[in-house]
GROMACS .gro file of C-alpha atoms in nm:
model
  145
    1UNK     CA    1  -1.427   5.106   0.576
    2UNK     CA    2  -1.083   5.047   0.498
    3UNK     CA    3  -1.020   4.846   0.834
    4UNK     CA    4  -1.350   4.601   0.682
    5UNK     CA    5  -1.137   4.630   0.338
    6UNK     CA    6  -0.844   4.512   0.513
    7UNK     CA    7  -1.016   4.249   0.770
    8UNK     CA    8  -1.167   4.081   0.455
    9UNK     CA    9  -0.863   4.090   0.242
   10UNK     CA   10  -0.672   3.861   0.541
   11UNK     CA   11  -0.937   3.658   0.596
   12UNK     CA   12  -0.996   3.598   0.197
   13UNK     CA   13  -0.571   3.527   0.155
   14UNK     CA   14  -0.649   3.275   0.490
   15UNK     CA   15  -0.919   3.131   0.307
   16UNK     CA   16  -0.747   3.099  -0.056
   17UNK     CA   17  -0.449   2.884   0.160
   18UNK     CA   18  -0.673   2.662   0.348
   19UNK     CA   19  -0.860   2.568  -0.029
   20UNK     CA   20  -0.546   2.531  -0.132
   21UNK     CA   21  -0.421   2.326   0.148
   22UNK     CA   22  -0.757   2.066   0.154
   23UNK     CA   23  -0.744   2.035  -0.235
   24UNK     CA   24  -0.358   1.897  -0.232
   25UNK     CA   25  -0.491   1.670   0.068
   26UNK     CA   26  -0.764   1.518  -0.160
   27UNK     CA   27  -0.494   1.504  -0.444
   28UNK     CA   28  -0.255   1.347  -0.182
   29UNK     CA   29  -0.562   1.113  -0.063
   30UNK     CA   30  -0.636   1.025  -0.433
   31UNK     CA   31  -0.291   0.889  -0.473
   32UNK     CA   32  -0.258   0.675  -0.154
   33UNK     CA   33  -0.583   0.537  -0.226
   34UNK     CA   34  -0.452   0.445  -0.586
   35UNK     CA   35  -0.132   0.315  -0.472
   36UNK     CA   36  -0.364   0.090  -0.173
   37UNK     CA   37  -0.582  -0.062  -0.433
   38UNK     CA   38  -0.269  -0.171  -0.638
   39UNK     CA   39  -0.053  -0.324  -0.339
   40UNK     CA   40  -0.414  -0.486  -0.238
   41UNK     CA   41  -0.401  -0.655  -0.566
   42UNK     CA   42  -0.021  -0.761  -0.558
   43UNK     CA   43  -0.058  -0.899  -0.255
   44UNK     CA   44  -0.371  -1.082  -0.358
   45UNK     CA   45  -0.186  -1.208  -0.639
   46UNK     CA   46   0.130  -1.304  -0.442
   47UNK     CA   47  -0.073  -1.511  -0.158
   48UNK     CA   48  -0.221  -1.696  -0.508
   49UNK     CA   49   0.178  -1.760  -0.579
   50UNK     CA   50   0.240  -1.889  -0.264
   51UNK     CA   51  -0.041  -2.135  -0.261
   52UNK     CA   52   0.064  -2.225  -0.613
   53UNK     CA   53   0.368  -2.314  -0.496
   54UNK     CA   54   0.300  -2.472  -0.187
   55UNK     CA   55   0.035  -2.697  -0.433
   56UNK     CA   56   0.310  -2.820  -0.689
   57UNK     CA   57   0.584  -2.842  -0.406
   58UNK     CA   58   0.594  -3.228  -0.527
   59UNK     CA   59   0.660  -3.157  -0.899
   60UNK     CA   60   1.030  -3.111  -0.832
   61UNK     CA   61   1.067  -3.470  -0.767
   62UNK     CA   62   0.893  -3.562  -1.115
   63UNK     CA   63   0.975  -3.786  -1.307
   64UNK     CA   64   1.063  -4.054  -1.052
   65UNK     CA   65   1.316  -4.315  -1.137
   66UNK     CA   66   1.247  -4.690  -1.129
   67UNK     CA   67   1.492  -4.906  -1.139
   68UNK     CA   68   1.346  -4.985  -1.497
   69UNK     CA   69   1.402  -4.616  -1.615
   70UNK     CA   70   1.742  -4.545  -1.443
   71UNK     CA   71   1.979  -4.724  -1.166
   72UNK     CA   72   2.308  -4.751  -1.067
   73UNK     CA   73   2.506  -4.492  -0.827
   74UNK     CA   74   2.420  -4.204  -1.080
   75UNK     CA   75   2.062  -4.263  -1.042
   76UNK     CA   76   2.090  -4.229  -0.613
   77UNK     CA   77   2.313  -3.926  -0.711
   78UNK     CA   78   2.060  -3.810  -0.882
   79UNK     CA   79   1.773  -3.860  -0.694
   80UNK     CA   80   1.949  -3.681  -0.402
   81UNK     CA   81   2.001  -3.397  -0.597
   82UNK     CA   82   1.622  -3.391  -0.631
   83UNK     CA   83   1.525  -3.443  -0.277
   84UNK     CA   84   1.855  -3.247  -0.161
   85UNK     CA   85   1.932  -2.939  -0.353
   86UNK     CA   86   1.672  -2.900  -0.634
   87UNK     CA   87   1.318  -2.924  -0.386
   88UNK     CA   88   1.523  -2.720  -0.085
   89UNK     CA   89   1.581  -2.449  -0.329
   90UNK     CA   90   1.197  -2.463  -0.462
   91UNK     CA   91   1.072  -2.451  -0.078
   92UNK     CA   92   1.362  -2.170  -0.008
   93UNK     CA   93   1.169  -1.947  -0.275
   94UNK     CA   94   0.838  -1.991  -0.100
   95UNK     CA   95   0.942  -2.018   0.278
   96UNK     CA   96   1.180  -1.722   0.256
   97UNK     CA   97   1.178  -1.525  -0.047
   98UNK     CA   98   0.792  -1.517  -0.115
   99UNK     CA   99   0.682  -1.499   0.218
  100UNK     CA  100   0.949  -1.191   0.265
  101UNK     CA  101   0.780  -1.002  -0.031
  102UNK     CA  102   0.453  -1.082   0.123
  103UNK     CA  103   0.491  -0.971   0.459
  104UNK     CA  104   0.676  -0.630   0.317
  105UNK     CA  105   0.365  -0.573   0.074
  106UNK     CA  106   0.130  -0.611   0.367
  107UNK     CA  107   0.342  -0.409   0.589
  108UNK     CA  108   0.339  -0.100   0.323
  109UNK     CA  109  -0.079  -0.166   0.283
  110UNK     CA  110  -0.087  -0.124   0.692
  111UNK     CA  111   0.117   0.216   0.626
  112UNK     CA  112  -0.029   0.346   0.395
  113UNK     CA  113  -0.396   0.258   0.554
  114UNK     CA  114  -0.259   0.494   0.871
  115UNK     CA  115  -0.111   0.718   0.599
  116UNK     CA  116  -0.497   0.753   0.448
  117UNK     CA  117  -0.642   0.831   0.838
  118UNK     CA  118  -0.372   1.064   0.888
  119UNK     CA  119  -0.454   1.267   0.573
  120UNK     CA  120  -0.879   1.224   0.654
  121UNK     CA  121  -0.773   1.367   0.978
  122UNK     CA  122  -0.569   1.640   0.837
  123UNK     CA  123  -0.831   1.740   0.592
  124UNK     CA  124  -1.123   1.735   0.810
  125UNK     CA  125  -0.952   1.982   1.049
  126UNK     CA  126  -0.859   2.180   0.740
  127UNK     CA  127  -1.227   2.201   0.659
  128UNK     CA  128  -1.342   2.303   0.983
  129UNK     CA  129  -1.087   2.557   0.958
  130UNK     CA  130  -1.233   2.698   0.628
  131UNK     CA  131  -1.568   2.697   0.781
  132UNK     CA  132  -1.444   2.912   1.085
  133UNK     CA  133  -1.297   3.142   0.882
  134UNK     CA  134  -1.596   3.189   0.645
  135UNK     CA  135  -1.784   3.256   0.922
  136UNK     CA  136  -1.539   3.486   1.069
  137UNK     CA  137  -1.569   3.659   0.688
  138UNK     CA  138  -1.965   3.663   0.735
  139UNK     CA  139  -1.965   3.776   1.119
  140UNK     CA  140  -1.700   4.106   0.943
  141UNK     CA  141  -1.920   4.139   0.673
  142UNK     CA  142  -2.240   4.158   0.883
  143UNK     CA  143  -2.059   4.399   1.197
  144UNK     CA  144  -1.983   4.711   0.904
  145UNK     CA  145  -2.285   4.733   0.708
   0.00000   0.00000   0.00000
């Protein structure tokens, strides 16, 4: 009797750790899954950005100068600026900076998608663990009646 006593005892402390084991998976799942849906969204709302700015690429160059409004070797100054400095910095945000952020974002969504499998795995062979070693528990039960 006190070998049964004992059998059960390990078994029940084996079974306690594995319960405890799947439910920080699911809390570990819950989080990942959290953090996917939000870095789904941001990068969502950072491809809108980029088309954004691909569609008002032109505005930069507003207003135009006519020789009515503005002329002289200030106005070509000007006007290079524009074309030059002021729309090359505008397309530097989106060409480089933007598409940087977006390509990290959907790099981490990628990771943390293998992250998510990695933890399904885990807990699935954490619950076929738990169901061996109820039915190790039964099997001990059942042998010393």
């Amino acid at each position: 009797m006190k070998r049964l006593a004992n059998a059960v005892f390990q078994l029940d402390s084996q079974i306690s750790g594995v319960q405890w084991a799947i439910n920080s998976i699911n809390a570990e799942l819950q989080r990942k899954q959290e953090d996917l849906v939000r870095l789904k969204k941001a990068f969502s709302q950072l491809l809108d950005c980029s088309d954004e700015f691909r569609h008002n690429k032109g505005v930069c160059l507003d207003p135009s100068l006519s020789k009515n409004t503005w002329s002289g070797s200030m106005a070509n100054d000007f006007e290079g600026f524009k074309q030059k400095e002021l729309q090359g910095s505008y397309q530097s945000i989106e060409e480089r900076d933007l598409q940087t952020v977006i390509s990290r974002v959907e790099s981490e969504i990628e990771q943390i998608k293998q992250e998510i499998i990695s933890l399904e795995n885990n807990r699935s062979s954490q619950q076929s663990r738990l169901n061996d070693l109820h039915d190790q528990r039964r099997k001990e039960l059942l042998n010393n009646e």
